Every structure is written in C-alpha cells, then in structure tokens.
PDB file of C-alpha atoms and ligand atoms in Angstrom:
ATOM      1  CA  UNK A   1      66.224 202.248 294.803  1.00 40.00           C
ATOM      2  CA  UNK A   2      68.996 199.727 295.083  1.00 39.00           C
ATOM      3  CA  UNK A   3      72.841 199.766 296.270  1.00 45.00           C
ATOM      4  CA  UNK A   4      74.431 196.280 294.992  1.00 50.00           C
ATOM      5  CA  UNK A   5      71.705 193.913 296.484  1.00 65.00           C
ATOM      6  CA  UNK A   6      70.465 195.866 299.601  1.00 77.00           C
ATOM      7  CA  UNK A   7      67.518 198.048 299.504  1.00 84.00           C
ATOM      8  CA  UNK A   8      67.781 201.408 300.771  1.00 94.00           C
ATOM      9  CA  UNK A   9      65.457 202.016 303.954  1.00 96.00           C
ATOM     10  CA  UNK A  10      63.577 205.019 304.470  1.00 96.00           C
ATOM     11  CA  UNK A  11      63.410 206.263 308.107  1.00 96.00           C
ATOM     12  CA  UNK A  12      60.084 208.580 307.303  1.00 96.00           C
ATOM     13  CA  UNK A  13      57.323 210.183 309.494  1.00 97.00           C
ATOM     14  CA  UNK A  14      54.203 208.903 309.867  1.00 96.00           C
ATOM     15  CA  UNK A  15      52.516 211.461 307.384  1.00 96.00           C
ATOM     16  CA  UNK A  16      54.956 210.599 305.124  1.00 96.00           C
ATOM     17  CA  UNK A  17      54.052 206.627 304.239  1.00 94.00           C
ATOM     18  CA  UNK A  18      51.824 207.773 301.102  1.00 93.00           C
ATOM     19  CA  UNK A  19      54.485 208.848 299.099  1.00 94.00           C
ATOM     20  CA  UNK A  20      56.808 205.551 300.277  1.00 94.00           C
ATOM     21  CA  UNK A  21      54.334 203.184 299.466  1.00 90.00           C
ATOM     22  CA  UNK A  22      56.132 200.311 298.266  1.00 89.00           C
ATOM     23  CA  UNK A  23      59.774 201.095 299.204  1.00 93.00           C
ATOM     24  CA  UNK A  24      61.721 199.781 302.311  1.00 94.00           C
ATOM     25  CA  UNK A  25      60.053 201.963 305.021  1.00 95.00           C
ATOM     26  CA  UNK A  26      60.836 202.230 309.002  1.00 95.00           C
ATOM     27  CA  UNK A  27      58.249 204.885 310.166  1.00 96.00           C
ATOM     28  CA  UNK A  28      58.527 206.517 313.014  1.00 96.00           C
ATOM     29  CA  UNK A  29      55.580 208.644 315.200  1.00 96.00           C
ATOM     30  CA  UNK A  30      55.075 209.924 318.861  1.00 96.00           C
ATOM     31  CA  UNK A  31      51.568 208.487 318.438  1.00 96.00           C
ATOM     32  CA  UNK A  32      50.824 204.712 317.965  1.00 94.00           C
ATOM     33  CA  UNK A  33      47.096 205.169 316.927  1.00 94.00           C
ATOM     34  CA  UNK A  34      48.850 207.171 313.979  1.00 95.00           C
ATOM     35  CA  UNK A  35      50.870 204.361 313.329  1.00 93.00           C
ATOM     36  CA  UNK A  36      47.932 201.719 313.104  1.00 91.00           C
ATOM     37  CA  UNK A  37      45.985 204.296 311.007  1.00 91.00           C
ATOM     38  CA  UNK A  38      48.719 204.463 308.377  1.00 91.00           C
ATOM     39  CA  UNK A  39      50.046 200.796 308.221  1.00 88.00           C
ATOM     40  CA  UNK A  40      46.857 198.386 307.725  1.00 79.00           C
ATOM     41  CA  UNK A  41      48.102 194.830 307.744  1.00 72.00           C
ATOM     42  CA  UNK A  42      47.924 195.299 303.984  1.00 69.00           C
ATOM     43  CA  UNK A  43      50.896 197.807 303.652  1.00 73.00           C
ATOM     44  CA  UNK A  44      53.070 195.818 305.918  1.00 79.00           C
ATOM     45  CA  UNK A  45      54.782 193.897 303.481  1.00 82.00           C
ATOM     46  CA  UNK A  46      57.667 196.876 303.266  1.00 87.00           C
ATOM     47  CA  UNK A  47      57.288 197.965 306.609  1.00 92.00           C
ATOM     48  CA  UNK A  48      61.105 196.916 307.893  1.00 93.00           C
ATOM     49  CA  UNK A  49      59.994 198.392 311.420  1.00 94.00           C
ATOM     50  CA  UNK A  50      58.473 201.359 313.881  1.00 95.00           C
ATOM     51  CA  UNK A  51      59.816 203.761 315.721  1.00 96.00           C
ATOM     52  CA  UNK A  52      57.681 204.744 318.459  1.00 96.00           C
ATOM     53  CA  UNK A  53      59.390 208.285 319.787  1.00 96.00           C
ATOM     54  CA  UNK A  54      57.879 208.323 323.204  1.00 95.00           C
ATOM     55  CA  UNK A  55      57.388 205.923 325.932  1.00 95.00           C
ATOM     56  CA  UNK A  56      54.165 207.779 327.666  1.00 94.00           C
ATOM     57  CA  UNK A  57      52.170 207.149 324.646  1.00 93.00           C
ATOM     58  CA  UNK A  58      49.008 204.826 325.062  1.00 91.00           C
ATOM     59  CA  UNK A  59      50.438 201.371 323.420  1.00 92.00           C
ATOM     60  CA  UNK A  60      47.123 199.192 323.975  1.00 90.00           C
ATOM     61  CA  UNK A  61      46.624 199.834 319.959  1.00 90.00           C
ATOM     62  CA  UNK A  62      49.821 198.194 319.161  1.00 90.00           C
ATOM     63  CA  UNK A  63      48.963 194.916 321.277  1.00 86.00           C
ATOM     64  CA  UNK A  64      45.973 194.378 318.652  1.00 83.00           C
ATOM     65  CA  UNK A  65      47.587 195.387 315.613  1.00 85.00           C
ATOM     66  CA  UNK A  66      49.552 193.243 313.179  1.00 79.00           C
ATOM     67  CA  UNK A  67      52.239 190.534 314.282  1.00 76.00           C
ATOM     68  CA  UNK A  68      55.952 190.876 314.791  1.00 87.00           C
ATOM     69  CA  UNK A  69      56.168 193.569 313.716  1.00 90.00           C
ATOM     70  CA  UNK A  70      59.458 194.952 315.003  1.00 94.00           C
ATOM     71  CA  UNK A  71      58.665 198.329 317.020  1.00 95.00           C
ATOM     72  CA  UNK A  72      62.046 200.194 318.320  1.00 97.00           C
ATOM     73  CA  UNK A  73      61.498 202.202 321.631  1.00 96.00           C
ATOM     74  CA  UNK A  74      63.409 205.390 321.358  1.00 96.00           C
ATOM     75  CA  UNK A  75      64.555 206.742 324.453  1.00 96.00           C
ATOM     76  CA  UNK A  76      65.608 210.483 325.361  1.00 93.00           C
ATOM     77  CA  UNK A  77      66.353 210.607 328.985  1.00 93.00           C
ATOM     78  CA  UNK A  78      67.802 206.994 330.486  1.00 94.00           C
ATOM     79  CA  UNK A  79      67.541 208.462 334.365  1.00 92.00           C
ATOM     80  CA  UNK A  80      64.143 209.496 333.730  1.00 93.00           C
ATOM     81  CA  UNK A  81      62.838 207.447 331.238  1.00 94.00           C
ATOM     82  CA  UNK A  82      63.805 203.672 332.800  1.00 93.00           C
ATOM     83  CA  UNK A  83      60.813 202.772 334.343  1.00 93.00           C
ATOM     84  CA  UNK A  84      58.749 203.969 331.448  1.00 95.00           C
ATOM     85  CA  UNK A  85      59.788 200.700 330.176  1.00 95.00           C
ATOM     86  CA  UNK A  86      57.876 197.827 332.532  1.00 95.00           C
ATOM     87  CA  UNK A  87      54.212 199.050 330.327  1.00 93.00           C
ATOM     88  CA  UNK A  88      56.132 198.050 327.590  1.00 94.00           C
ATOM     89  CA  UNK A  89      57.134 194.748 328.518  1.00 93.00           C
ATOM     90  CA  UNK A  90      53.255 193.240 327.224  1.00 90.00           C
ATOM     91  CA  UNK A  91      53.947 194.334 323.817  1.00 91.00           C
ATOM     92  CA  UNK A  92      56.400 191.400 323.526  1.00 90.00           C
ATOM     93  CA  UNK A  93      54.074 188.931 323.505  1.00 89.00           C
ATOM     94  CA  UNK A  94      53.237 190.094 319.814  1.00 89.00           C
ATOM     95  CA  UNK A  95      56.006 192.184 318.667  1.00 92.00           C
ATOM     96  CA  UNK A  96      59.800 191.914 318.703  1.00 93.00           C
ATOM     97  CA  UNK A  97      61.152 195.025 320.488  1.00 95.00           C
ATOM     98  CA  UNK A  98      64.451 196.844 320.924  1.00 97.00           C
ATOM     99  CA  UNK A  99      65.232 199.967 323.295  1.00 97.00           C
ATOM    100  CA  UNK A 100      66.990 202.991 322.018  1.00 97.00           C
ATOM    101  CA  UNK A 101      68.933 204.506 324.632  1.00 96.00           C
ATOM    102  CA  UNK A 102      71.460 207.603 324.301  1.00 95.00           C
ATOM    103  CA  UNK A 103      74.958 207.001 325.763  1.00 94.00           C
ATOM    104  CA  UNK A 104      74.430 209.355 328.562  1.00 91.00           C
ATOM    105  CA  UNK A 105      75.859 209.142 332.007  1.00 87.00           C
ATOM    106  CA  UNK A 106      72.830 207.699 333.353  1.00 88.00           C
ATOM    107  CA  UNK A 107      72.474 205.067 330.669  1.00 93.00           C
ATOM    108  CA  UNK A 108      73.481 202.317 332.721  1.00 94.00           C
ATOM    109  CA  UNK A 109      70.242 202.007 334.893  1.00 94.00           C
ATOM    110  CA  UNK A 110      68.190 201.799 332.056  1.00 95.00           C
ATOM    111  CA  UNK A 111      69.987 199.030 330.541  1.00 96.00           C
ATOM    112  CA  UNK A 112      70.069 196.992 333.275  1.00 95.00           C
ATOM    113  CA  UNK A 113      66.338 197.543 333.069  1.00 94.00           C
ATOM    114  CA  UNK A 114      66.011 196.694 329.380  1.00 95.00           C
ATOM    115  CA  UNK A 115      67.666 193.626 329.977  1.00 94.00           C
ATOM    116  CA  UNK A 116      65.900 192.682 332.984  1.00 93.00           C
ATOM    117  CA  UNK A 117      62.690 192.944 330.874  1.00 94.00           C
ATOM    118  CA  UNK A 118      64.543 191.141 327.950  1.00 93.00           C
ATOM    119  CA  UNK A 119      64.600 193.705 325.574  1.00 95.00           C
ATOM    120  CA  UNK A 120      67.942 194.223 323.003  1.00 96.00           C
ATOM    121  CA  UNK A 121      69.362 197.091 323.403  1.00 97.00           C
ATOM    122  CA  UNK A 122      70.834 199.462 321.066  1.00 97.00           C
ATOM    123  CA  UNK A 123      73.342 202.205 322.389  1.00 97.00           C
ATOM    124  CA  UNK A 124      73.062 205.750 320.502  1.00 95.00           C
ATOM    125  CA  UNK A 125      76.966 206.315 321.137  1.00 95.00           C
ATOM    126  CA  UNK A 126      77.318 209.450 319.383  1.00 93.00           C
ATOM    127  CA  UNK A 127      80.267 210.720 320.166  1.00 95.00           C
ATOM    128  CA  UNK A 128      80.105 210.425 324.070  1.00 95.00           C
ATOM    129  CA  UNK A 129      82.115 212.334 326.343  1.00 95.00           C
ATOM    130  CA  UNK A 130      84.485 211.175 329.235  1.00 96.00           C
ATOM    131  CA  UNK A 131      81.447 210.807 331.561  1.00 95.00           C
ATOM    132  CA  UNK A 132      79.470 208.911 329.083  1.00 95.00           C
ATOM    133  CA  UNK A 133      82.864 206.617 327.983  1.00 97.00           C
ATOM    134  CA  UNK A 134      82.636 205.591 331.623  1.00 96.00           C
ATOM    135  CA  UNK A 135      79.100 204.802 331.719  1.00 96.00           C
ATOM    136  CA  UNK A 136      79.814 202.614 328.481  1.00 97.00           C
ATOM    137  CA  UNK A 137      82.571 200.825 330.047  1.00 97.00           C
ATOM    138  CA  UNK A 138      80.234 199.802 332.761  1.00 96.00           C
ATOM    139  CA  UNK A 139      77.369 198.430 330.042  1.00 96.00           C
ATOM    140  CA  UNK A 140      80.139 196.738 328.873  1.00 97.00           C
ATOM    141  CA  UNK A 141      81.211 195.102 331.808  1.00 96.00           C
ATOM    142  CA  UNK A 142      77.975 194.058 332.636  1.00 95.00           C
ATOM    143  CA  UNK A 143      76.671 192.745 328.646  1.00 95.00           C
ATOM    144  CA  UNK A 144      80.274 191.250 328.790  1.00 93.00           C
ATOM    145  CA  UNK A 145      80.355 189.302 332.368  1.00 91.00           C
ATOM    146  CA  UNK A 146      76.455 189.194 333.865  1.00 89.00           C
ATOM    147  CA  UNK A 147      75.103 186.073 333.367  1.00 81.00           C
ATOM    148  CA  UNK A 148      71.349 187.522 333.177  1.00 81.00           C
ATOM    149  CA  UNK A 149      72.167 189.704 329.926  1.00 86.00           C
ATOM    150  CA  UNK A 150      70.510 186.875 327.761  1.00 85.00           C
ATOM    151  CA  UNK A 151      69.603 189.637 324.840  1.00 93.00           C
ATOM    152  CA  UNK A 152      72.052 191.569 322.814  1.00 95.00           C
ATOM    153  CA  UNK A 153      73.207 195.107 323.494  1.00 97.00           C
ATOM    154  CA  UNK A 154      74.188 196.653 319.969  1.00 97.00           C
ATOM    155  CA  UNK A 155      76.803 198.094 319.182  1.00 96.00           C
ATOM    156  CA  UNK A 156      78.906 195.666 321.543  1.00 97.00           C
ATOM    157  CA  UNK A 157      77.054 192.277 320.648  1.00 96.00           C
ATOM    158  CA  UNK A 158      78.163 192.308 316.312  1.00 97.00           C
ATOM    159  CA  UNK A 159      81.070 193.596 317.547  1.00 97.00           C
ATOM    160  CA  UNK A 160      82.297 190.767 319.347  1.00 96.00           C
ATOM    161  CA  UNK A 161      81.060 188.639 317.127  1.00 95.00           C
ATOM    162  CA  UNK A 162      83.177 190.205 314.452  1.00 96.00           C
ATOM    163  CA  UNK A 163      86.073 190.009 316.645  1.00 96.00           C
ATOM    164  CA  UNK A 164      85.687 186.812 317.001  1.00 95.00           C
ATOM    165  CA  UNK A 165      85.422 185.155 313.558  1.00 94.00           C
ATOM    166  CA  UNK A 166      87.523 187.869 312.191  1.00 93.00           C
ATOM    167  CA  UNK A 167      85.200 189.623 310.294  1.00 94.00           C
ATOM    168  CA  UNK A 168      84.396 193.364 310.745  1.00 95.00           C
ATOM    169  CA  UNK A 169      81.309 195.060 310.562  1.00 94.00           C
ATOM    170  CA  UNK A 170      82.087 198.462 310.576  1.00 93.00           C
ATOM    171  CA  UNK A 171      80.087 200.939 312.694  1.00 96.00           C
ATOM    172  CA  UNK A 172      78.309 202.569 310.166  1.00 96.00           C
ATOM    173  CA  UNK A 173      76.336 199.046 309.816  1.00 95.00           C
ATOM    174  CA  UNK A 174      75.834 198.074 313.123  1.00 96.00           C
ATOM    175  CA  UNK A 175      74.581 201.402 313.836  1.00 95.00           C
ATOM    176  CA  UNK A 176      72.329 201.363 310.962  1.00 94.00           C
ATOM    177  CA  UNK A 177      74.038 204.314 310.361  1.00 94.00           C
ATOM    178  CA  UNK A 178      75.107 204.222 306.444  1.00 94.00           C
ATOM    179  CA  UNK A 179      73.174 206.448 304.217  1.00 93.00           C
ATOM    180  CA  UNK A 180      73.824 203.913 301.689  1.00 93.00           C
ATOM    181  CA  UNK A 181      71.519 201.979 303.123  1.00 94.00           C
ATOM    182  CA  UNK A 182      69.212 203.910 305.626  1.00 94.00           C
ATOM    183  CA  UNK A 183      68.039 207.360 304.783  1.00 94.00           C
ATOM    184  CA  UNK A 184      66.252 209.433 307.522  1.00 93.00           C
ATOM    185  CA  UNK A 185      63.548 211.353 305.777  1.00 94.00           C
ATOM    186  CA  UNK A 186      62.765 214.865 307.900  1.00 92.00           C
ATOM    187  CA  UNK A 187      59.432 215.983 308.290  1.00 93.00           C
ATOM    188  CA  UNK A 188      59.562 218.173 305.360  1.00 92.00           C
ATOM    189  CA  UNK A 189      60.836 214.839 303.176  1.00 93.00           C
ATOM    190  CA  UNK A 190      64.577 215.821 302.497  1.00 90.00           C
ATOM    191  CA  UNK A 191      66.426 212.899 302.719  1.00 91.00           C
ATOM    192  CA  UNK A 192      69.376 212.682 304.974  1.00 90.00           C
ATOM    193  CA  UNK A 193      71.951 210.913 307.268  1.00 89.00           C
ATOM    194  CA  UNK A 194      69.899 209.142 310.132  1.00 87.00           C
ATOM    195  CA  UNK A 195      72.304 209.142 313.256  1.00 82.00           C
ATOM    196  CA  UNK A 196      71.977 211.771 315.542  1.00 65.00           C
ATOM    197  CA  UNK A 197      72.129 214.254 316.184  1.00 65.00           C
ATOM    198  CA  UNK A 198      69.109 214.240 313.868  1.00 57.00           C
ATOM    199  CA  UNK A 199      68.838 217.649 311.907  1.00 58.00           C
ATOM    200  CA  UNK A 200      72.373 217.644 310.645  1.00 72.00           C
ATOM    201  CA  UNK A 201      71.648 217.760 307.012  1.00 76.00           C
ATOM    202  CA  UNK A 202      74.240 216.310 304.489  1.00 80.00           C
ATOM    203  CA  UNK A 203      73.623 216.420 301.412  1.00 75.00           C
ATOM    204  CA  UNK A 204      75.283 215.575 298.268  1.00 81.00           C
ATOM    205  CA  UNK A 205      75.489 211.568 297.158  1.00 88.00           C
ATOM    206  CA  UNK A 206      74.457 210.193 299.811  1.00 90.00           C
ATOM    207  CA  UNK A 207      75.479 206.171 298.912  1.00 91.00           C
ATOM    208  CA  UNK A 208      79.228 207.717 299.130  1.00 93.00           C
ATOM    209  CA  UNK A 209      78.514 209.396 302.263  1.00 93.00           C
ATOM    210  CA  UNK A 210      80.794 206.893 304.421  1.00 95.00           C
ATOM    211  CA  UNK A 211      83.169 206.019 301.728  1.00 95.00           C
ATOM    212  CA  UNK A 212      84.116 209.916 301.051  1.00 94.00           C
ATOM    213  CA  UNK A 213      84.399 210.646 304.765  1.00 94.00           C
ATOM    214  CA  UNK A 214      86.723 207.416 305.139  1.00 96.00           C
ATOM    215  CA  UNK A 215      88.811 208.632 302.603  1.00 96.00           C
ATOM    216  CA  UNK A 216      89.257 212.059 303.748  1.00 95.00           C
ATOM    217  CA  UNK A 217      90.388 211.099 307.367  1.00 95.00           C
ATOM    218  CA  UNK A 218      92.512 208.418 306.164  1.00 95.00           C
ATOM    219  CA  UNK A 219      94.107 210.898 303.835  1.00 95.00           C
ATOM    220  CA  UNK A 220      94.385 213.352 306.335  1.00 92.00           C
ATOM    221  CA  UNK A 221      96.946 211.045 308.002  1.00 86.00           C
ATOM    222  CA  UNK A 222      95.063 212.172 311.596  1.00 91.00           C
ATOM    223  CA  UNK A 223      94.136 209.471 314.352  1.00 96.00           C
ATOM    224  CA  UNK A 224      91.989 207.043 311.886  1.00 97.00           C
ATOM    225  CA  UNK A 225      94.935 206.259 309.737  1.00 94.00           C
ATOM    226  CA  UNK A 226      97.156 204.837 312.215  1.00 95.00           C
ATOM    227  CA  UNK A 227      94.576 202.871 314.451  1.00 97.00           C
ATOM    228  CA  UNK A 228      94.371 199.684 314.832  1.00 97.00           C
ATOM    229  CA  UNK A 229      90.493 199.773 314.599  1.00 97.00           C
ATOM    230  CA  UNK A 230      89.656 201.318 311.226  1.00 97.00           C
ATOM    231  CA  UNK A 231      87.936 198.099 309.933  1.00 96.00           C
ATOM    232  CA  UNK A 232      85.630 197.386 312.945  1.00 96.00           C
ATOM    233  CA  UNK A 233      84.721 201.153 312.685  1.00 97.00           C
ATOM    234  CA  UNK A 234      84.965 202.743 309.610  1.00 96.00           C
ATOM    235  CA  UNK A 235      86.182 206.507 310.878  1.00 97.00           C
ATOM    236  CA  UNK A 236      82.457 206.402 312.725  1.00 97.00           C
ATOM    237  CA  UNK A 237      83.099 208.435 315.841  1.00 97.00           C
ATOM    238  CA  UNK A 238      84.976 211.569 313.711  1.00 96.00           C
ATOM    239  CA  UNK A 239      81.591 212.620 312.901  1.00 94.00           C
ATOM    240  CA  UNK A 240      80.458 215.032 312.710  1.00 92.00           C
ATOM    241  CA  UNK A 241      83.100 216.588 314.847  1.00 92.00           C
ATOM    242  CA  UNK A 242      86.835 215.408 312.922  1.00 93.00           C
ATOM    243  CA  UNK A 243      88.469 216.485 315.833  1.00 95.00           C
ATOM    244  CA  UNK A 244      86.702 213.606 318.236  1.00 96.00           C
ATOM    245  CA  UNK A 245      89.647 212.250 320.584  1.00 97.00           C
ATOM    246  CA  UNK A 246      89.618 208.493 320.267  1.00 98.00           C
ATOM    247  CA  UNK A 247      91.410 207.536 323.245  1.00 97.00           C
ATOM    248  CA  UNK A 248      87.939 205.999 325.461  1.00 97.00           C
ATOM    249  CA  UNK A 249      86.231 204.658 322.315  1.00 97.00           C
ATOM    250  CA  UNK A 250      89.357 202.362 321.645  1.00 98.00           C
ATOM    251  CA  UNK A 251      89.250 201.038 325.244  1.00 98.00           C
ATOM    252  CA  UNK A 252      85.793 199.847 324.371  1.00 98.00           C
ATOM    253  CA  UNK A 253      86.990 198.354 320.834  1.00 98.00           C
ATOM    254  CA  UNK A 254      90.055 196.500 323.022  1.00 97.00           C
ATOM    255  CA  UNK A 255      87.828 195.230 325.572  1.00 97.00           C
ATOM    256  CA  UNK A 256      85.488 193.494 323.087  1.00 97.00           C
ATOM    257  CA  UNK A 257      88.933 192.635 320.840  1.00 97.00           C
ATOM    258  CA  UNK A 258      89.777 190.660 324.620  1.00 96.00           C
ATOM    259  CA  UNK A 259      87.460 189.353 325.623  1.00 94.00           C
ATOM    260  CA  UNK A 260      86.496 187.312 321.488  1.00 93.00           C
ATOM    261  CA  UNK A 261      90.057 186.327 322.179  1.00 90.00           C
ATOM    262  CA  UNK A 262      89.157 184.646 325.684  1.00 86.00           C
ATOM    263  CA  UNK A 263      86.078 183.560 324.174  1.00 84.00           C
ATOM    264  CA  UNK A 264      87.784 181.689 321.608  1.00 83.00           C
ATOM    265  CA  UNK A 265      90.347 180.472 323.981  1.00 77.00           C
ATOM    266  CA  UNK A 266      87.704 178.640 326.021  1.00 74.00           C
ATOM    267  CA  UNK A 267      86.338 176.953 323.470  1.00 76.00           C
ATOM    268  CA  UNK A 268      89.400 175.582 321.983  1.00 72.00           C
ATOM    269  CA  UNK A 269      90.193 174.235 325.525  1.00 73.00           C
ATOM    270  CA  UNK A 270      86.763 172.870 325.733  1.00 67.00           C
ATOM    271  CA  UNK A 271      86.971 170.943 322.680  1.00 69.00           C
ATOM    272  CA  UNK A 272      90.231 169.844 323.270  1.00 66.00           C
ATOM    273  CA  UNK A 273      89.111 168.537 326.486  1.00 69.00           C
ATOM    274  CA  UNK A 274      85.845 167.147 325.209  1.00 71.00           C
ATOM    275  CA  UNK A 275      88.091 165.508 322.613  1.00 71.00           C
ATOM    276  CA  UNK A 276      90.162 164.055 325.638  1.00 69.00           C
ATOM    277  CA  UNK A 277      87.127 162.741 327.000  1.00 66.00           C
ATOM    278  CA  UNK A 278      86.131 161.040 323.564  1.00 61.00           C
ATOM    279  CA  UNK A 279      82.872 162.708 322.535  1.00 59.00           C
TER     280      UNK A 279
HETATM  281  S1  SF4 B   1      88.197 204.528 316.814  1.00 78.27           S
HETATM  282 FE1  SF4 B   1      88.541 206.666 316.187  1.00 78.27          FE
HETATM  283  S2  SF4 B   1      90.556 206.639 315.270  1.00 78.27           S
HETATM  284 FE2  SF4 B   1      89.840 204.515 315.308  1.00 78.27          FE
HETATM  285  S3  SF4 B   1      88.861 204.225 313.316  1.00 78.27           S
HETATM  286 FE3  SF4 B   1      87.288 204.842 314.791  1.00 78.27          FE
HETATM  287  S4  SF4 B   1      87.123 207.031 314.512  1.00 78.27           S
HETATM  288 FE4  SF4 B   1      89.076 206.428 313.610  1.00 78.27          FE
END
C-alpha cells in the first residue's frame, strides 16, 4: 500500500508478522527470543525496525542475530528505567539503536544517560504538562549547548535543522507520527494512529488523518491559526485534547528557531573570516 512514493509502515506485534509478510513492517515484542523466532535473516528485507518494549528482557539473542538491524528501546519510566540502559550499550556493536523516552519530569536523567552511552534519543512529547515543559527545556538546553551530546535527540535535532535551511518538517514526521505513513497495528490487527497514548483508536481514512485535523483547527480560527509555528508542527500537540494550551511548547519551537539563527550567524562570520584569511 502506497501514499505518493512512501510506503506505509506497519507498527505490528510480534504474532502478527505472518499476515505482513512482505509489507513495510516495524515489529514490536516484550520478548527478543520472539523477535529472532519470527524474523529469520530471510524476512528482513521489509523489516524497517524493532521495538523491543522492555529493557529487563534477556538481549544476548539480539547480539547474534542479524546485522544493523535498527532496534528502538522503548522506555516507560525515565527515573526508574535509566540505568536499565548500560546492558544495552553491547548491542551497538551490531545494531543501530535509539531510546524511547516519555517526556516525563524525570526524563532528563535518562537522557543524559542515553547520550552518555551514545544512543539517539527520541522524546515521546505527548502533550506534556508544565512539569514536563520544564524538564524539556532542560533536554534542550543540554542537546542545544553540551558539547558531549554527539547523537541526536529527536524531536529537537530535524527541528533545528529545519529551522535552519528553512525547511519544515512538521511534527507529525519527525515523530513518525502520520498515519499516512505509519500505522500501529493493535494486538487484535485494527489498524490505527501510532502515537500515544496507544489505544486511542481513530478510525476512518486514515492517509487524511493529519490533513483533516489541520484543517479543522485552522478553521476553527483557535490558537493553531494564528501561530507562528503551524509549518514546523502541523497542529501536532492539539491532539487528542483540542484544547492543549500552547504557550510552553512554543518556547521550545523559539528556542530551536534561536538558536538555527545563531547557528547560521556563526558560520557566515566564519566564512567571512576564513575568506579574510584567503582559504
Ligand atoms: S504549537 Fe500549538 S498552536 Fe502552534 S501549530 Fe502547534 S499545536 Fe498549533
């Protein structure tokens, strides 16, 4: 199943890769032996990547199967969870990884830890409260200004970059959020919307899912139509709750906004000065 040229990916459980056989799959599981069992090397031409649910699981399997093979560590509970992460830290000798981490209050911790261990990092924002806004802030500050974050921390990283050259990604993408182009497949195989909070089930056309809801809130004439935002991202944080105040998310969207244009100050002074120089 195609929209334009990108494939649609199929977020499915493990029990589920049968009936997917030959479509874009991401397969998630708590259990990693399940995992090995169901992908042999030979089906992992369409495997796009794992989701492994839990970090107590026993991961020796995944050290001997396949290669890069990109395995996304989904986190629950950042102030528990964060050392969970060091027995990880072999796997990337064979596989690319990324963390999962939910924007809670204690997130911070646990991306410092990510990065230490130089794993990406990709924030579950949702639609986070005060507490959590401030605890995003402080990622930023840090991905933004510590000179040991040498891996990216999504949604923050494309989102400077499309600051920066001026073109925006919304959201939806970064977050691999779009039904258009990743469905989350439940246990019992209905196919839905795959940001959390999982279990939400929208149905209906699913490939309009983001355009419909864009053009409701802009039509509504609330908070989306006037901000100075909308293209970077795409009415994402008024769902599912439309009434979602704005105010903290936008402080993140300015910082990043700032700090591409100091970026691209910098450079244009270094290359002016480099041309000074005569290199
Ligand atoms: S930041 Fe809020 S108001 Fe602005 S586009 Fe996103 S959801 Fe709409």
């Amino acid at each position: 199943m195609v929209q334009g040229m990108r494939p649609v990916v199929y977020n499915i459980p493990v029990h589920l890769v049968p009936t997917y056989r030959g479509r874009a799959i991401l397969v998630r599981s708590q259990d990693p032996t399940a995992l090995v069992h169901a992908l042999p090397d030979s089906d992992l031409e369409t495997l796009v990547s794992v989701q492994l649910l839990t970090l107590t699981a026993d991961i020796d399997v995944l050290a001997d199967w396949g290669y890069g093979v990109p395995l996304d560590l989904i986190m629950r509970s950042p102030d528990t969870e964060f050392p969970l992460l060091y027995r990880h830290a072999k796997l990337l000798d064979k596989h690319p990884i990324r963390v999962s981490i939910p924007a809670r209050p204690e997130l911070f911790k646990a991306v410092k830890v990510a990065s230490a261990l130089r794993f990406p990092v990709k924030l579950e924002v949702g639609q986070p409260d005060s507490v959590a806004i401030e605890a995003l802030q402080a990622v930023l500050d840090f991905y933004l200004h510590h000179p040991s974050v040498s891996q990216p921390v999504e949604f923050f990283h494309t989102a400077l970059l499309s600051f920066y050259h001026q073109t925006p990604v919304p959201l939806w993408d970064i977050q691999e959020d779009d039904p258009a182009y990743v469905r989350y497949v439940t246990d019992d195989g209905q196919e839905t919307i795959a940001r959390h909070p999982v279990g939400i089930r929208v149905t209906g056309d699913l490939g309009c899912f983001v355009a419909h809801l864009q053009q409701e809130l802009l039509a509504e004439r609330g908070e989306c139509g006037t901000c100075e935002f909308f293209a970077y991202c795409g009415g994402y944080f008024k769902w599912p709750r439309k009434d979602y105040g704005c105010s903290g998310v936008k402080t993140l969207f300015r910082a990043l906004r700032d700090a591409s244009a100091a970026l691209r100050h910098d450079l244009n002074t270094f290359t002016v000065a480099m041309k000074g120089t005569g290199r």
